[in-house]
Tab-separated table of C-alpha atoms in Angstrom:
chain	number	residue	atom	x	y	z
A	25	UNK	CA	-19.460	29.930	-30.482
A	26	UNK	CA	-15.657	31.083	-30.068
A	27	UNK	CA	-16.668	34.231	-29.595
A	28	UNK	CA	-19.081	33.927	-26.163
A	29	UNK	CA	-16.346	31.826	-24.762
A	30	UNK	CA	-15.909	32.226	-20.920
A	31	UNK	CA	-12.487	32.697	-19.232
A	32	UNK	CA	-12.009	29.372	-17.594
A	33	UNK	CA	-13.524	27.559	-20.661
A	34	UNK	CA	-10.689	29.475	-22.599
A	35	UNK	CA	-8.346	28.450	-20.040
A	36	UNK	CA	-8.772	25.011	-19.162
A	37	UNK	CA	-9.080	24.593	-23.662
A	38	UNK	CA	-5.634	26.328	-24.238
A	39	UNK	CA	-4.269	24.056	-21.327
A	40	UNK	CA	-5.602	20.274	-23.040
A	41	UNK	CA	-3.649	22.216	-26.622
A	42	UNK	CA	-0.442	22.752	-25.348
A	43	UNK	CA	-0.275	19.548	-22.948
A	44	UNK	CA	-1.368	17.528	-26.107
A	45	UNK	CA	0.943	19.498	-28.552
A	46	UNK	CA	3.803	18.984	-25.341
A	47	UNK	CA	2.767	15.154	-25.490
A	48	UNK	CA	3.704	14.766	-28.916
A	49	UNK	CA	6.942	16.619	-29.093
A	50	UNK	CA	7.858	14.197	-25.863
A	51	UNK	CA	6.074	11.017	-25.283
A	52	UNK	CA	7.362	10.071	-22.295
A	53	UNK	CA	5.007	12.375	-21.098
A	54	UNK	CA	2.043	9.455	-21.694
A	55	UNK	CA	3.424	6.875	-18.980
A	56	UNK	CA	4.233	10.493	-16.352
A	57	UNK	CA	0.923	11.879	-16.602
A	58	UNK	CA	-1.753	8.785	-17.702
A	59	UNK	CA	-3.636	7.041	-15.490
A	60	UNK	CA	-2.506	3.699	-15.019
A	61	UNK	CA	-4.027	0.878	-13.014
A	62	UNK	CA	-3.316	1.691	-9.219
A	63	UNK	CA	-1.639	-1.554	-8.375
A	64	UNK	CA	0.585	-0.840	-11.557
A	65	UNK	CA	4.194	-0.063	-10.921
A	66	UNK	CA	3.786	3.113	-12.845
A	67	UNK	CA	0.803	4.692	-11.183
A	68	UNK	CA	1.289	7.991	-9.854
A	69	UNK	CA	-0.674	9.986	-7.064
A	70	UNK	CA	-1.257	12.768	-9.547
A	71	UNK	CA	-1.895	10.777	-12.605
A	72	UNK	CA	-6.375	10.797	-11.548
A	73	UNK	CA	-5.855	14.897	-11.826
A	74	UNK	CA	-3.201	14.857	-14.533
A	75	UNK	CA	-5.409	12.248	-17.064
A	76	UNK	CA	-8.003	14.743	-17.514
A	77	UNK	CA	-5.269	16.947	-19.579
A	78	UNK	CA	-4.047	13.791	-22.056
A	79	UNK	CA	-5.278	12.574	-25.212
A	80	UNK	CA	-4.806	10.351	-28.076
A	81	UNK	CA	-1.691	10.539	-29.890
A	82	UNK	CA	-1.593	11.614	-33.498
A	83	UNK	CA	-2.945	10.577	-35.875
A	84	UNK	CA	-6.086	10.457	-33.798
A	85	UNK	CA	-7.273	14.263	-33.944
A	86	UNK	CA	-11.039	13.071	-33.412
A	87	UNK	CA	-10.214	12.412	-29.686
A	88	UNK	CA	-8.777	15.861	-28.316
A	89	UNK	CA	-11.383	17.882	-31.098
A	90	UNK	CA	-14.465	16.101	-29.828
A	91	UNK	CA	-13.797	17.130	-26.444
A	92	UNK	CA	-12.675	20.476	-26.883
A	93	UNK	CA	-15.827	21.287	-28.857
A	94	UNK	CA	-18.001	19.568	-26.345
A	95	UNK	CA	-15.787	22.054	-23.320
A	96	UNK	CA	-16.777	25.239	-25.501
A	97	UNK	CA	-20.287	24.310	-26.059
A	98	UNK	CA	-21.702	23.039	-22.746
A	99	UNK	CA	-18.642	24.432	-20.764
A	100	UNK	CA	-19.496	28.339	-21.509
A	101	UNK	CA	-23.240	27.754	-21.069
A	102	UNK	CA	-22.484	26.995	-17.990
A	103	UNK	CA	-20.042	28.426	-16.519
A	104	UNK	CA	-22.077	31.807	-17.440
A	105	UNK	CA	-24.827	30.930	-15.008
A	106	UNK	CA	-22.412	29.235	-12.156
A	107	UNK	CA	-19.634	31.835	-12.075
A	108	UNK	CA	-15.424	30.513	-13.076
A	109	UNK	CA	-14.785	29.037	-9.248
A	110	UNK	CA	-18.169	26.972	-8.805
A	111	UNK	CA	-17.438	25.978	-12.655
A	112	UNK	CA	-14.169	25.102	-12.383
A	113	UNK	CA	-15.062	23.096	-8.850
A	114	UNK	CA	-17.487	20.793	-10.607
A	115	UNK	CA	-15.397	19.627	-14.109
A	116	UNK	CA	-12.849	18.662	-11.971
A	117	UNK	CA	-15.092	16.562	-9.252
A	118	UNK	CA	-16.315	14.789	-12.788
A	119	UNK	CA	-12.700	14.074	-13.789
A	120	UNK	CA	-11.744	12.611	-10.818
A	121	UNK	CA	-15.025	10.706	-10.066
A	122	UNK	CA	-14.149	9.324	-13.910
A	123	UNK	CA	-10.931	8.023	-12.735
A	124	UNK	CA	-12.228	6.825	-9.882
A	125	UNK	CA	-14.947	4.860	-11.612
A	126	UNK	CA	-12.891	3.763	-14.295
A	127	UNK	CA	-10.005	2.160	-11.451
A	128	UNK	CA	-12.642	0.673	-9.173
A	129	UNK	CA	-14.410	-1.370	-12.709
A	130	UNK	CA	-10.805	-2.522	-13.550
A	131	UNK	CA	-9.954	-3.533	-9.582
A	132	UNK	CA	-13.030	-5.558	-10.311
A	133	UNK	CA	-12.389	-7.019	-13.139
A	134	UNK	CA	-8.916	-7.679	-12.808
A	135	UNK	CA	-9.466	-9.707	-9.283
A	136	UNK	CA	-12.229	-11.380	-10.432
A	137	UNK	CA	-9.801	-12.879	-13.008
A	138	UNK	CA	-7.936	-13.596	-10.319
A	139	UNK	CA	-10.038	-15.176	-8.124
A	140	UNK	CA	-11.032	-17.818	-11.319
A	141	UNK	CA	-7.429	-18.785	-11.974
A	142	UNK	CA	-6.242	-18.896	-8.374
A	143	UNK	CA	-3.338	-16.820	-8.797
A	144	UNK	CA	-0.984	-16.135	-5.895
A	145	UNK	CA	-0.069	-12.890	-4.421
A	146	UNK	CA	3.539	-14.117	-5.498
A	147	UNK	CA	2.070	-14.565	-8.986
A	148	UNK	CA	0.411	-11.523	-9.135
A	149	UNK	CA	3.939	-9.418	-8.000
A	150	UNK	CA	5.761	-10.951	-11.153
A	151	UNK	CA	2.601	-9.273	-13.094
A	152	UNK	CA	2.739	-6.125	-11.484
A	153	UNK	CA	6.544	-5.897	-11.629
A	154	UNK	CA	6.891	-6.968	-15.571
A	155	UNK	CA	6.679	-4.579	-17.945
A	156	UNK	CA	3.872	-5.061	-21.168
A	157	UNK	CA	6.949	-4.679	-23.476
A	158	UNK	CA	8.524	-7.447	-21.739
A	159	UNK	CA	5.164	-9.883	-21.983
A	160	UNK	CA	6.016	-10.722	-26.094
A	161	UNK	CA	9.048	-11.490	-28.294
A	162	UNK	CA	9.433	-9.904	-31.848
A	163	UNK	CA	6.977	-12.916	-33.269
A	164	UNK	CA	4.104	-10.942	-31.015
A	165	UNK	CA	4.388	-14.327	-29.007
A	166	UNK	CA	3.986	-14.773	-25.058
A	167	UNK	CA	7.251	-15.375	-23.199
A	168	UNK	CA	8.833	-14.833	-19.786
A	169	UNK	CA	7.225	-15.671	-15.937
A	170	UNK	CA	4.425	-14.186	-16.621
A	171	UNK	CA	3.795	-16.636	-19.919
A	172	UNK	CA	4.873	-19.952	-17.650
A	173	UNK	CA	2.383	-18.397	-14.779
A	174	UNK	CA	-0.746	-18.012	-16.883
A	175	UNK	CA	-0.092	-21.192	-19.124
A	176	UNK	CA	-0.229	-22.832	-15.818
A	177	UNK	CA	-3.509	-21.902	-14.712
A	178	UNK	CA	-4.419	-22.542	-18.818
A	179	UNK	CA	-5.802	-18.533	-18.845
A	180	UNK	CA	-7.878	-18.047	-21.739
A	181	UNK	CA	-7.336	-15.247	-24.023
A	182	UNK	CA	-10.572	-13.052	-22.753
A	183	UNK	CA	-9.053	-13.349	-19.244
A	184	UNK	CA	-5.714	-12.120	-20.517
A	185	UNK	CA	-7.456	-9.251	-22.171
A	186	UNK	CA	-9.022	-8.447	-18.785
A	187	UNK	CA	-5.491	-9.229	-16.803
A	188	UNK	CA	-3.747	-6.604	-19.119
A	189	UNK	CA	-5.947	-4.130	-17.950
A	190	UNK	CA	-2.970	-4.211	-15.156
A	191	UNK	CA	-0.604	-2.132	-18.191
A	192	UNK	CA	-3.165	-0.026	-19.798
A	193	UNK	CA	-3.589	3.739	-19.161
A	194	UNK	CA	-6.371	6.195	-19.583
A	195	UNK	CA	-6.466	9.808	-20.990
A	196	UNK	CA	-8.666	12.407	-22.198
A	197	UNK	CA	-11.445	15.070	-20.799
A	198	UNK	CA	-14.335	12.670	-21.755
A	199	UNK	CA	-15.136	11.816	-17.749
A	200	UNK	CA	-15.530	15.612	-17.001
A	201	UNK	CA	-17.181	16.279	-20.410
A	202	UNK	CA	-19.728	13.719	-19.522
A	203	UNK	CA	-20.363	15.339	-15.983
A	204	UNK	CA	-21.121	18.714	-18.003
A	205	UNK	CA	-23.717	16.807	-20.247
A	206	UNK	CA	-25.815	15.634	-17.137
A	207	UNK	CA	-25.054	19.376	-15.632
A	208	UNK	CA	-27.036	20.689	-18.976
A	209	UNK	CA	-29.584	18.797	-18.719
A	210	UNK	CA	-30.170	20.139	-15.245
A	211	UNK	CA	-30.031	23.279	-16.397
A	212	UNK	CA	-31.483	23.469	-19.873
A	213	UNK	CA	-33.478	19.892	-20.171
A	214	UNK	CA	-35.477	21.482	-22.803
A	215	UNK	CA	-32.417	22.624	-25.386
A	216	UNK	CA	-32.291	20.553	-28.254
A	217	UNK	CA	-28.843	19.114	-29.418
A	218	UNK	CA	-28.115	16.410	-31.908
A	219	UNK	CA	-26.478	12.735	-32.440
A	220	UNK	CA	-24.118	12.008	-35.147
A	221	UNK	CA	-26.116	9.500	-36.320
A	222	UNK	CA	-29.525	10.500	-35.695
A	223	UNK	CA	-29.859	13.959	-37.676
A	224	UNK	CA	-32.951	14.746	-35.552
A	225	UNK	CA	-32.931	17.358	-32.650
A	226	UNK	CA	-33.705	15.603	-29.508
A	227	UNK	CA	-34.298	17.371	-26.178
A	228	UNK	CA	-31.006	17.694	-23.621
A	229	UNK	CA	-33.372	15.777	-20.840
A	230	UNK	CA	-33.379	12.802	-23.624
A	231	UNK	CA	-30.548	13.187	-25.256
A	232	UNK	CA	-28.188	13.197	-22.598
A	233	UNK	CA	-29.606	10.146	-20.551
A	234	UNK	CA	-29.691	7.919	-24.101
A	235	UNK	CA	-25.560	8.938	-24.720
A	236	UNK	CA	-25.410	7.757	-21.038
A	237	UNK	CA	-27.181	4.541	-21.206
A	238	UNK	CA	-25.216	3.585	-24.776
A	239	UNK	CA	-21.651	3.889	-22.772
A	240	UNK	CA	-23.173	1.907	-20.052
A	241	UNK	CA	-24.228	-0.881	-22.551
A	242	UNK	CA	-20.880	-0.587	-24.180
A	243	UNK	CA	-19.243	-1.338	-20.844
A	244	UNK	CA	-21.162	-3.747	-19.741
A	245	UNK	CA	-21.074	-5.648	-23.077
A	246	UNK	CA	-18.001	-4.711	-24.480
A	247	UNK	CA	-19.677	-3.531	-27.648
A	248	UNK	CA	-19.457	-0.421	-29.155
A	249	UNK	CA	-21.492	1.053	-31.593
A	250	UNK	CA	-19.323	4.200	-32.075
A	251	UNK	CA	-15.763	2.421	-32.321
A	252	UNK	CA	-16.895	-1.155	-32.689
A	253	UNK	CA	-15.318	-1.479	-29.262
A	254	UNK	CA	-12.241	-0.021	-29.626
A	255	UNK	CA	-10.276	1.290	-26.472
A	256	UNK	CA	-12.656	3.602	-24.765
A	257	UNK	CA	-13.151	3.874	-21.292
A	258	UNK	CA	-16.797	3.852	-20.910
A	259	UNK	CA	-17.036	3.552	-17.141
A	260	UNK	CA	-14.845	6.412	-17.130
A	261	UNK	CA	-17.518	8.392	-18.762
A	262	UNK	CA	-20.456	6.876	-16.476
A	263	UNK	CA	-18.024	8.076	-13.636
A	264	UNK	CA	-17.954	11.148	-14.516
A	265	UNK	CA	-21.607	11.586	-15.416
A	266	UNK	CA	-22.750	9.780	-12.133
A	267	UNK	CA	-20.504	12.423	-10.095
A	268	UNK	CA	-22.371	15.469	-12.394
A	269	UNK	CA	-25.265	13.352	-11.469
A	270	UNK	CA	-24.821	13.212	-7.975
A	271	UNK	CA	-23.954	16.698	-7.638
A	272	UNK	CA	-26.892	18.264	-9.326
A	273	UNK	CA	-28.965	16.222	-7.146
A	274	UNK	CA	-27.058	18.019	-3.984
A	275	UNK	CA	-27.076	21.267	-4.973
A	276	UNK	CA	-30.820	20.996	-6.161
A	277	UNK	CA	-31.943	19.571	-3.086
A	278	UNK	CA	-30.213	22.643	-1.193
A	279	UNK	CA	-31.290	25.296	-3.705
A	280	UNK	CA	-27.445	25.828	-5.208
A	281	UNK	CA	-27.411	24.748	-8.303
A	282	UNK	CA	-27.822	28.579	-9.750
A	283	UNK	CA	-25.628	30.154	-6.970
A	284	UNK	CA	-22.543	31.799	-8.486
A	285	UNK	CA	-18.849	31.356	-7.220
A	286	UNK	CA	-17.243	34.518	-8.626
């Protein structure tokens, strides 16, 4: 597989290494070049571009490995048939239609919290403006403004899970990944690949729609059956699929999905 690797493959691969071997060997690196939540004071304009690059932190291997392996296998494929520019082009249109996605669910589901406790734009500037490591004491407990504000309006613990969505951050290649799935499909709908779980080959036009609709049900429900809904973005990965999506459908409709960009 290493071996029919194409150049931009190779090159975007080596970049995720280093950045994630750089991210380890200094951390601050996570809150410079993660996406956080736009309204958060530590967003950055680069941060939709630069999140592509980031992963887990170690321990967490599975994260950066997964991806890579998924970049070499549907990556070279097709980049071979598109040519390095027009390949290049499209994994970064699914990256940033991931973090695009991703924000626009959160602005959602942030403000809808809002709107149900009636918070003020005054409240919601002490929010902003406070620091998660300033939210708890040592005991793990609530305290400060942002405590008195939501004891207030009596917030209940799933709207504070969807309020902190205000300090989280999102990394990884999975939104672009996901936009080269749907690209395969396009391309080779009758190659079979396999699921983890289901050790039968199913065809890419199946396969890649049912992977899909599982992070869609995930997001929607907030059940996961690959992490027990841990902290995965899914609509990060429908982003980036609908944008792969979405640009097939272009290209097909004027004849350009097997032009090359040399």
């Amino acid at each position: 597989m290493f071996n029919n690797m194409t150049p931009v493959v190779k090159q975007l691969l080596i970049i995720n290494v280093l950045v994630f071997i750089l991210s380890q060997v200094l951390p601050q690196n996570y809150e410079t070049l993660s996406l956080f939540y736009f309204e958060s004071e530590k967003f950055r304009f680069w941060q939709p571009f630069t999140h592509m690059f980031m992963h887990a932190k170690m321990p967490n291997l599975m994260h950066i490995l997964f991806n890579m392996f998924a970049l070499v296998s549907f990556g070279s494929a097709l980049e071979h048939f598109w040519g390095g520019k027009k390949f290049l082009f499209f994994y970064i249109a699914c990256g940033l239609g991931a973090a695009l996605v991703q924000t626009g669910m959160n602005y959602y589901e942030i403000h809808q919290v809002v709107n149900e406790l009636g918070l003020s734009a005054q409240d919601m500037q002490v929010i902003f403006d406070t620091p998660l490591s300033d939210l708890f004491n040592s005991a793990g407990q609530s305290t400060g403004k942002v405590s008195q504000i939501l004891n207030n309006v009596n917030c209940t613990q799933t709207q504070f899970d969807k309020l902190s969505l205000i300090y989280g951050s999102c990394v990884g290649a999975s939104g672009a990944i996901y936009g080269l799935l749907v690209a395969f499909a396009f391309m080779f709908p009758m190659a079979e690949l396999m699921m983890m779980f289901i050790p039968v080959p199913i065809k890419a036009k199946f396969f890649v729609p049912i992977i899909v609709g599982l992070d869609l049900f995930s997001g929607v429900t907030g059940f996961s059956i690959f992490s027990g809904g841990g902290n995965i973005a899914h609509f990060a990965h429908i982003g980036g699929a609908l944008t792969g999506f979405l640009l097939m459908m272009l290209w097909r409709n004027n004849k350009f999905s097997h032009t090359r960009w040399n």
